[in-house]
mmCIF file with all atom_site columns, C-alpha atoms in Angstrom:
data_model
loop_
_atom_site.group_PDB
_atom_site.id
_atom_site.type_symbol
_atom_site.label_atom_id
_atom_site.label_alt_id
_atom_site.label_comp_id
_atom_site.label_asym_id
_atom_site.label_entity_id
_atom_site.label_seq_id
_atom_site.pdbx_PDB_ins_code
_atom_site.Cartn_x
_atom_site.Cartn_y
_atom_site.Cartn_z
_atom_site.occupancy
_atom_site.B_iso_or_equiv
_atom_site.pdbx_formal_charge
_atom_site.auth_seq_id
_atom_site.auth_comp_id
_atom_site.auth_asym_id
_atom_site.auth_atom_id
_atom_site.pdbx_PDB_model_num
ATOM 1   C CA . UNK F 1 1   ? -88.116  -31.381 -104.970 1.00 0.00 ? 1294 UNK F CA 1
ATOM 2   C CA . UNK F 1 2   ? -88.550  -31.012 -101.227 1.00 0.00 ? 1295 UNK F CA 1
ATOM 3   C CA . UNK F 1 3   ? -88.696  -34.410 -99.516  1.00 0.00 ? 1296 UNK F CA 1
ATOM 4   C CA . UNK F 1 4   ? -90.445  -34.595 -96.167  1.00 0.00 ? 1297 UNK F CA 1
ATOM 5   C CA . UNK F 1 5   ? -91.320  -37.449 -93.813  1.00 0.00 ? 1298 UNK F CA 1
ATOM 6   C CA . UNK F 1 6   ? -94.258  -38.270 -91.589  1.00 0.00 ? 1299 UNK F CA 1
ATOM 7   C CA . UNK F 1 7   ? -95.909  -41.169 -89.835  1.00 0.00 ? 1300 UNK F CA 1
ATOM 8   C CA . UNK F 1 8   ? -99.586  -41.912 -90.282  1.00 0.00 ? 1301 UNK F CA 1
ATOM 9   C CA . UNK F 1 9   ? -101.482 -44.593 -88.398  1.00 0.00 ? 1302 UNK F CA 1
ATOM 10  C CA . UNK F 1 10  ? -104.021 -46.828 -90.144  1.00 0.00 ? 1303 UNK F CA 1
ATOM 11  C CA . UNK F 1 11  ? -106.840 -44.737 -91.595  1.00 0.00 ? 1304 UNK F CA 1
ATOM 12  C CA . UNK F 1 12  ? -110.086 -45.276 -93.496  1.00 0.00 ? 1305 UNK F CA 1
ATOM 13  C CA . UNK F 1 13  ? -110.964 -43.902 -96.913  1.00 0.00 ? 1306 UNK F CA 1
ATOM 14  C CA . UNK F 1 14  ? -114.403 -44.128 -98.486  1.00 0.00 ? 1307 UNK F CA 1
ATOM 15  C CA . UNK F 1 15  ? -114.436 -43.532 -102.198 1.00 0.00 ? 1308 UNK F CA 1
ATOM 16  C CA . UNK F 1 16  ? -114.977 -44.784 -105.714 1.00 0.00 ? 1309 UNK F CA 1
ATOM 17  C CA . UNK F 1 17  ? -112.828 -47.780 -106.637 1.00 0.00 ? 1310 UNK F CA 1
ATOM 18  C CA . UNK F 1 18  ? -111.435 -48.687 -110.010 1.00 0.00 ? 1311 UNK F CA 1
ATOM 19  C CA . UNK F 1 19  ? -108.565 -50.559 -111.602 1.00 0.00 ? 1312 UNK F CA 1
ATOM 20  C CA . UNK F 1 20  ? -105.978 -49.972 -114.263 1.00 0.00 ? 1313 UNK F CA 1
ATOM 21  C CA . UNK F 1 21  ? -107.718 -52.583 -116.424 1.00 0.00 ? 1314 UNK F CA 1
ATOM 22  C CA . UNK F 1 22  ? -110.735 -50.213 -116.560 1.00 0.00 ? 1315 UNK F CA 1
ATOM 23  C CA . UNK F 1 23  ? -108.850 -48.370 -119.300 1.00 0.00 ? 1316 UNK F CA 1
ATOM 24  C CA . UNK F 1 24  ? -107.092 -45.097 -119.905 1.00 0.00 ? 1317 UNK F CA 1
ATOM 25  C CA . UNK F 1 25  ? -108.368 -42.159 -117.895 1.00 0.00 ? 1318 UNK F CA 1
ATOM 26  C CA . UNK F 1 26  ? -110.008 -44.343 -115.244 1.00 0.00 ? 1319 UNK F CA 1
ATOM 27  C CA . UNK F 1 27  ? -108.564 -42.301 -112.363 1.00 0.00 ? 1320 UNK F CA 1
ATOM 28  C CA . UNK F 1 28  ? -110.076 -39.057 -113.620 1.00 0.00 ? 1321 UNK F CA 1
ATOM 29  C CA . UNK F 1 29  ? -113.415 -40.845 -114.117 1.00 0.00 ? 1322 UNK F CA 1
ATOM 30  C CA . UNK F 1 30  ? -113.290 -42.066 -110.505 1.00 0.00 ? 1323 UNK F CA 1
ATOM 31  C CA . UNK F 1 31  ? -112.624 -38.524 -109.248 1.00 0.00 ? 1324 UNK F CA 1
ATOM 32  C CA . UNK F 1 32  ? -115.432 -37.139 -111.396 1.00 0.00 ? 1325 UNK F CA 1
ATOM 33  C CA . UNK F 1 33  ? -117.813 -39.779 -109.985 1.00 0.00 ? 1326 UNK F CA 1
ATOM 34  C CA . UNK F 1 34  ? -116.682 -39.237 -106.378 1.00 0.00 ? 1327 UNK F CA 1
ATOM 35  C CA . UNK F 1 35  ? -116.870 -35.452 -106.622 1.00 0.00 ? 1328 UNK F CA 1
ATOM 36  C CA . UNK F 1 36  ? -120.282 -35.408 -108.284 1.00 0.00 ? 1329 UNK F CA 1
ATOM 37  C CA . UNK F 1 37  ? -121.750 -37.676 -105.568 1.00 0.00 ? 1330 UNK F CA 1
ATOM 38  C CA . UNK F 1 38  ? -119.770 -36.360 -102.592 1.00 0.00 ? 1331 UNK F CA 1
ATOM 39  C CA . UNK F 1 39  ? -122.988 -35.326 -100.840 1.00 0.00 ? 1332 UNK F CA 1
ATOM 40  C CA . UNK F 1 40  ? -123.669 -39.060 -100.274 1.00 0.00 ? 1333 UNK F CA 1
ATOM 41  C CA . UNK F 1 41  ? -120.618 -39.401 -97.998  1.00 0.00 ? 1334 UNK F CA 1
ATOM 42  C CA . UNK F 1 42  ? -119.978 -35.838 -96.814  1.00 0.00 ? 1335 UNK F CA 1
ATOM 43  C CA . UNK F 1 43  ? -121.392 -36.647 -93.375  1.00 0.00 ? 1336 UNK F CA 1
ATOM 44  C CA . UNK F 1 44  ? -118.835 -39.470 -92.976  1.00 0.00 ? 1337 UNK F CA 1
ATOM 45  C CA . UNK F 1 45  ? -115.762 -37.361 -93.744  1.00 0.00 ? 1338 UNK F CA 1
ATOM 46  C CA . UNK F 1 46  ? -113.301 -36.537 -90.971  1.00 0.00 ? 1339 UNK F CA 1
ATOM 47  C CA . UNK F 1 47  ? -113.062 -32.821 -90.329  1.00 0.00 ? 1340 UNK F CA 1
ATOM 48  C CA . UNK F 1 48  ? -110.949 -30.488 -88.249  1.00 0.00 ? 1341 UNK F CA 1
ATOM 49  C CA . UNK F 1 49  ? -112.357 -28.260 -85.513  1.00 0.00 ? 1342 UNK F CA 1
ATOM 50  C CA . UNK F 1 50  ? -113.239 -25.626 -88.138  1.00 0.00 ? 1343 UNK F CA 1
ATOM 51  C CA . UNK F 1 51  ? -115.260 -28.116 -90.191  1.00 0.00 ? 1344 UNK F CA 1
ATOM 52  C CA . UNK F 1 52  ? -112.679 -28.486 -92.961  1.00 0.00 ? 1345 UNK F CA 1
ATOM 53  C CA . UNK F 1 53  ? -112.026 -31.898 -94.508  1.00 0.00 ? 1346 UNK F CA 1
ATOM 54  C CA . UNK F 1 54  ? -108.913 -33.586 -93.112  1.00 0.00 ? 1347 UNK F CA 1
ATOM 55  C CA . UNK F 1 55  ? -107.860 -35.469 -96.190  1.00 0.00 ? 1348 UNK F CA 1
ATOM 56  C CA . UNK F 1 56  ? -108.729 -36.305 -99.767  1.00 0.00 ? 1349 UNK F CA 1
ATOM 57  C CA . UNK F 1 57  ? -106.942 -39.469 -100.851 1.00 0.00 ? 1350 UNK F CA 1
ATOM 58  C CA . UNK F 1 58  ? -106.202 -41.336 -104.017 1.00 0.00 ? 1351 UNK F CA 1
ATOM 59  C CA . UNK F 1 59  ? -105.340 -44.570 -102.229 1.00 0.00 ? 1352 UNK F CA 1
ATOM 60  C CA . UNK F 1 60  ? -103.653 -47.357 -104.148 1.00 0.00 ? 1353 UNK F CA 1
ATOM 61  C CA . UNK F 1 61  ? -103.134 -51.089 -103.781 1.00 0.00 ? 1354 UNK F CA 1
ATOM 62  C CA . UNK F 1 62  ? -101.981 -53.993 -105.838 1.00 0.00 ? 1355 UNK F CA 1
ATOM 63  C CA . UNK F 1 63  ? -104.686 -56.402 -107.030 1.00 0.00 ? 1356 UNK F CA 1
ATOM 64  C CA . UNK F 1 64  ? -104.244 -58.591 -103.918 1.00 0.00 ? 1357 UNK F CA 1
ATOM 65  C CA . UNK F 1 65  ? -105.649 -55.691 -101.841 1.00 0.00 ? 1358 UNK F CA 1
ATOM 66  C CA . UNK F 1 66  ? -102.640 -55.997 -99.521  1.00 0.00 ? 1359 UNK F CA 1
ATOM 67  C CA . UNK F 1 67  ? -101.532 -52.418 -100.283 1.00 0.00 ? 1360 UNK F CA 1
ATOM 68  C CA . UNK F 1 68  ? -98.375  -53.566 -102.029 1.00 0.00 ? 1361 UNK F CA 1
ATOM 69  C CA . UNK F 1 69  ? -96.995  -51.346 -104.822 1.00 0.00 ? 1362 UNK F CA 1
ATOM 70  C CA . UNK F 1 70  ? -98.690  -51.600 -108.192 1.00 0.00 ? 1363 UNK F CA 1
ATOM 71  C CA . UNK F 1 71  ? -97.289  -54.356 -110.414 1.00 0.00 ? 1364 UNK F CA 1
ATOM 72  C CA . UNK F 1 72  ? -94.502  -52.700 -112.465 1.00 0.00 ? 1365 UNK F CA 1
ATOM 73  C CA . UNK F 1 73  ? -95.917  -49.387 -111.119 1.00 0.00 ? 1366 UNK F CA 1
ATOM 74  C CA . UNK F 1 74  ? -98.542  -49.675 -113.835 1.00 0.00 ? 1367 UNK F CA 1
ATOM 75  C CA . UNK F 1 75  ? -101.226 -52.158 -112.734 1.00 0.00 ? 1368 UNK F CA 1
ATOM 76  C CA . UNK F 1 76  ? -103.389 -52.042 -109.640 1.00 0.00 ? 1369 UNK F CA 1
ATOM 77  C CA . UNK F 1 77  ? -106.374 -50.592 -107.797 1.00 0.00 ? 1370 UNK F CA 1
ATOM 78  C CA . UNK F 1 78  ? -107.198 -46.962 -107.039 1.00 0.00 ? 1371 UNK F CA 1
ATOM 79  C CA . UNK F 1 79  ? -109.691 -45.480 -104.575 1.00 0.00 ? 1372 UNK F CA 1
ATOM 80  C CA . UNK F 1 80  ? -110.667 -41.827 -105.057 1.00 0.00 ? 1373 UNK F CA 1
ATOM 81  C CA . UNK F 1 81  ? -112.146 -40.662 -101.793 1.00 0.00 ? 1374 UNK F CA 1
ATOM 82  C CA . UNK F 1 82  ? -112.079 -38.920 -98.478  1.00 0.00 ? 1375 UNK F CA 1
ATOM 83  C CA . UNK F 1 83  ? -110.648 -39.838 -95.102  1.00 0.00 ? 1376 UNK F CA 1
ATOM 84  C CA . UNK F 1 84  ? -113.375 -40.907 -92.679  1.00 0.00 ? 1377 UNK F CA 1
ATOM 85  C CA . UNK F 1 85  ? -113.694 -42.504 -89.272  1.00 0.00 ? 1378 UNK F CA 1
ATOM 86  C CA . UNK F 1 86  ? -112.579 -46.117 -89.089  1.00 0.00 ? 1379 UNK F CA 1
ATOM 87  C CA . UNK F 1 87  ? -116.069 -47.285 -88.083  1.00 0.00 ? 1380 UNK F CA 1
ATOM 88  C CA . UNK F 1 88  ? -117.888 -45.493 -90.935  1.00 0.00 ? 1381 UNK F CA 1
ATOM 89  C CA . UNK F 1 89  ? -119.895 -47.691 -93.282  1.00 0.00 ? 1382 UNK F CA 1
ATOM 90  C CA . UNK F 1 90  ? -119.578 -47.140 -97.019  1.00 0.00 ? 1383 UNK F CA 1
ATOM 91  C CA . UNK F 1 91  ? -122.959 -46.452 -98.638  1.00 0.00 ? 1384 UNK F CA 1
ATOM 92  C CA . UNK F 1 92  ? -124.133 -48.439 -101.648 1.00 0.00 ? 1385 UNK F CA 1
ATOM 93  C CA . UNK F 1 93  ? -121.923 -47.714 -104.654 1.00 0.00 ? 1386 UNK F CA 1
ATOM 94  C CA . UNK F 1 94  ? -118.968 -46.663 -102.499 1.00 0.00 ? 1387 UNK F CA 1
ATOM 95  C CA . UNK F 1 95  ? -116.000 -48.671 -101.207 1.00 0.00 ? 1388 UNK F CA 1
ATOM 96  C CA . UNK F 1 96  ? -114.140 -48.421 -97.919  1.00 0.00 ? 1389 UNK F CA 1
ATOM 97  C CA . UNK F 1 97  ? -110.467 -49.230 -97.486  1.00 0.00 ? 1390 UNK F CA 1
ATOM 98  C CA . UNK F 1 98  ? -108.471 -49.328 -94.266  1.00 0.00 ? 1391 UNK F CA 1
ATOM 99  C CA . UNK F 1 99  ? -105.056 -48.102 -95.351  1.00 0.00 ? 1392 UNK F CA 1
ATOM 100 C CA . UNK F 1 100 ? -102.325 -49.552 -93.107  1.00 0.00 ? 1393 UNK F CA 1
ATOM 101 C CA . UNK F 1 101 ? -100.158 -47.265 -91.030  1.00 0.00 ? 1394 UNK F CA 1
ATOM 102 C CA . UNK F 1 102 ? -96.789  -46.335 -92.511  1.00 0.00 ? 1395 UNK F CA 1
ATOM 103 C CA . UNK F 1 103 ? -93.855  -44.042 -92.206  1.00 0.00 ? 1396 UNK F CA 1
ATOM 104 C CA . UNK F 1 104 ? -93.936  -41.993 -95.411  1.00 0.00 ? 1397 UNK F CA 1
ATOM 105 C CA . UNK F 1 105 ? -91.676  -39.928 -97.559  1.00 0.00 ? 1398 UNK F CA 1
ATOM 106 C CA . UNK F 1 106 ? -93.889  -37.348 -99.211  1.00 0.00 ? 1399 UNK F CA 1
ATOM 107 C CA . UNK F 1 107 ? -93.412  -34.669 -101.820 1.00 0.00 ? 1400 UNK F CA 1
ATOM 108 C CA . UNK F 1 108 ? -95.565  -32.100 -103.517 1.00 0.00 ? 1401 UNK F CA 1
ATOM 109 C CA . UNK F 1 109 ? -96.690  -33.479 -106.886 1.00 0.00 ? 1402 UNK F CA 1
ATOM 110 C CA . UNK F 1 110 ? -95.683  -30.591 -109.106 1.00 0.00 ? 1403 UNK F CA 1
ATOM 111 C CA . UNK F 1 111 ? -95.282  -32.321 -112.473 1.00 0.00 ? 1404 UNK F CA 1
ATOM 112 C CA . UNK F 1 112 ? -95.184  -35.655 -114.314 1.00 0.00 ? 1405 UNK F CA 1
ATOM 113 C CA . UNK F 1 113 ? -91.611  -36.265 -113.123 1.00 0.00 ? 1406 UNK F CA 1
ATOM 114 C CA . UNK F 1 114 ? -92.453  -36.388 -109.420 1.00 0.00 ? 1407 UNK F CA 1
ATOM 115 C CA . UNK F 1 115 ? -93.064  -40.142 -109.265 1.00 0.00 ? 1408 UNK F CA 1
ATOM 116 C CA . UNK F 1 116 ? -89.978  -41.233 -111.251 1.00 0.00 ? 1409 UNK F CA 1
ATOM 117 C CA . UNK F 1 117 ? -87.813  -38.650 -109.465 1.00 0.00 ? 1410 UNK F CA 1
ATOM 118 C CA . UNK F 1 118 ? -88.795  -39.993 -106.032 1.00 0.00 ? 1411 UNK F CA 1
ATOM 119 C CA . UNK F 1 119 ? -88.369  -43.624 -107.136 1.00 0.00 ? 1412 UNK F CA 1
ATOM 120 C CA . UNK F 1 120 ? -84.858  -42.681 -108.308 1.00 0.00 ? 1413 UNK F CA 1
ATOM 121 C CA . UNK F 1 121 ? -84.206  -40.937 -104.953 1.00 0.00 ? 1414 UNK F CA 1
ATOM 122 C CA . UNK F 1 122 ? -85.336  -44.063 -103.080 1.00 0.00 ? 1415 UNK F CA 1
ATOM 123 C CA . UNK F 1 123 ? -83.068  -46.296 -105.187 1.00 0.00 ? 1416 UNK F CA 1
ATOM 124 C CA . UNK F 1 124 ? -80.077  -43.974 -104.787 1.00 0.00 ? 1417 UNK F CA 1
ATOM 125 C CA . UNK F 1 125 ? -80.583  -43.957 -101.011 1.00 0.00 ? 1418 UNK F CA 1
ATOM 126 C CA . UNK F 1 126 ? -81.197  -47.701 -100.738 1.00 0.00 ? 1419 UNK F CA 1
ATOM 127 C CA . UNK F 1 127 ? -84.767  -47.170 -99.489  1.00 0.00 ? 1420 UNK F CA 1
ATOM 128 C CA . UNK F 1 128 ? -87.444  -49.709 -100.404 1.00 0.00 ? 1421 UNK F CA 1
ATOM 129 C CA . UNK F 1 129 ? -91.135  -49.062 -100.825 1.00 0.00 ? 1422 UNK F CA 1
ATOM 130 C CA . UNK F 1 130 ? -93.114  -50.758 -98.066  1.00 0.00 ? 1423 UNK F CA 1
ATOM 131 C CA . UNK F 1 131 ? -96.453  -50.369 -99.835  1.00 0.00 ? 1424 UNK F CA 1
ATOM 132 C CA . UNK F 1 132 ? -98.344  -48.665 -102.632 1.00 0.00 ? 1425 UNK F CA 1
ATOM 133 C CA . UNK F 1 133 ? -97.871  -44.945 -103.238 1.00 0.00 ? 1426 UNK F CA 1
ATOM 134 C CA . UNK F 1 134 ? -100.874 -42.758 -102.363 1.00 0.00 ? 1427 UNK F CA 1
ATOM 135 C CA . UNK F 1 135 ? -102.047 -39.428 -103.705 1.00 0.00 ? 1428 UNK F CA 1
ATOM 136 C CA . UNK F 1 136 ? -103.126 -36.813 -101.173 1.00 0.00 ? 1429 UNK F CA 1
ATOM 137 C CA . UNK F 1 137 ? -104.875 -33.522 -101.762 1.00 0.00 ? 1430 UNK F CA 1
ATOM 138 C CA . UNK F 1 138 ? -104.599 -31.097 -98.877  1.00 0.00 ? 1431 UNK F CA 1
ATOM 139 C CA . UNK F 1 139 ? -108.076 -29.567 -98.482  1.00 0.00 ? 1432 UNK F CA 1
ATOM 140 C CA . UNK F 1 140 ? -106.628 -26.493 -96.791  1.00 0.00 ? 1433 UNK F CA 1
ATOM 141 C CA . UNK F 1 141 ? -104.172 -25.554 -99.563  1.00 0.00 ? 1434 UNK F CA 1
ATOM 142 C CA . UNK F 1 142 ? -105.450 -27.548 -102.546 1.00 0.00 ? 1435 UNK F CA 1
ATOM 143 C CA . UNK F 1 143 ? -101.911 -28.831 -103.139 1.00 0.00 ? 1436 UNK F CA 1
ATOM 144 C CA . UNK F 1 144 ? -101.341 -32.387 -104.388 1.00 0.00 ? 1437 UNK F CA 1
ATOM 145 C CA . UNK F 1 145 ? -98.817  -34.666 -102.730 1.00 0.00 ? 1438 UNK F CA 1
ATOM 146 C CA . UNK F 1 146 ? -97.529  -38.176 -103.290 1.00 0.00 ? 1439 UNK F CA 1
ATOM 147 C CA . UNK F 1 147 ? -96.984  -40.340 -100.207 1.00 0.00 ? 1440 UNK F CA 1
ATOM 148 C CA . UNK F 1 148 ? -94.369  -43.097 -100.571 1.00 0.00 ? 1441 UNK F CA 1
ATOM 149 C CA . UNK F 1 149 ? -94.593  -45.655 -97.733  1.00 0.00 ? 1442 UNK F CA 1
ATOM 150 C CA . UNK F 1 150 ? -91.118  -46.671 -96.581  1.00 0.00 ? 1443 UNK F CA 1
ATOM 151 C CA . UNK F 1 151 ? -91.885  -48.559 -93.347  1.00 0.00 ? 1444 UNK F CA 1
ATOM 152 C CA . UNK F 1 152 ? -95.048  -50.320 -92.235  1.00 0.00 ? 1445 UNK F CA 1
ATOM 153 C CA . UNK F 1 153 ? -96.059  -49.558 -88.642  1.00 0.00 ? 1446 UNK F CA 1
#
């Protein structure tokens, strides 16, 4: 497991929102919904100078919407979407979140052990989570990452 760090200022994500109390498989259903209707928000997505998407996010928050970690890492909100400009308006049926800026530890999500392995690493190194963990899909490589916020900006 290769652990890296970065800092990311507050950013906006427009996507499909759901909650753990929506039942098993709700995250995949959100991604299916977001992907099948992406054309509705494609024009809002941030892009690089080559026209490629900058970020696809599975943003998370506790139920208070304060971006705290999920309750017992098992209950909370999830937003499957794309990074967009802060002033973009979410169309009907979509939700916009402004994810606070954090310093992150991030790792490639290679298997089902990634989350517990990083939580163990944080505990062993006396590092506390400063917010909810986020999923990130790099549009350029297609690789999945988990972003663990360790300091709020």
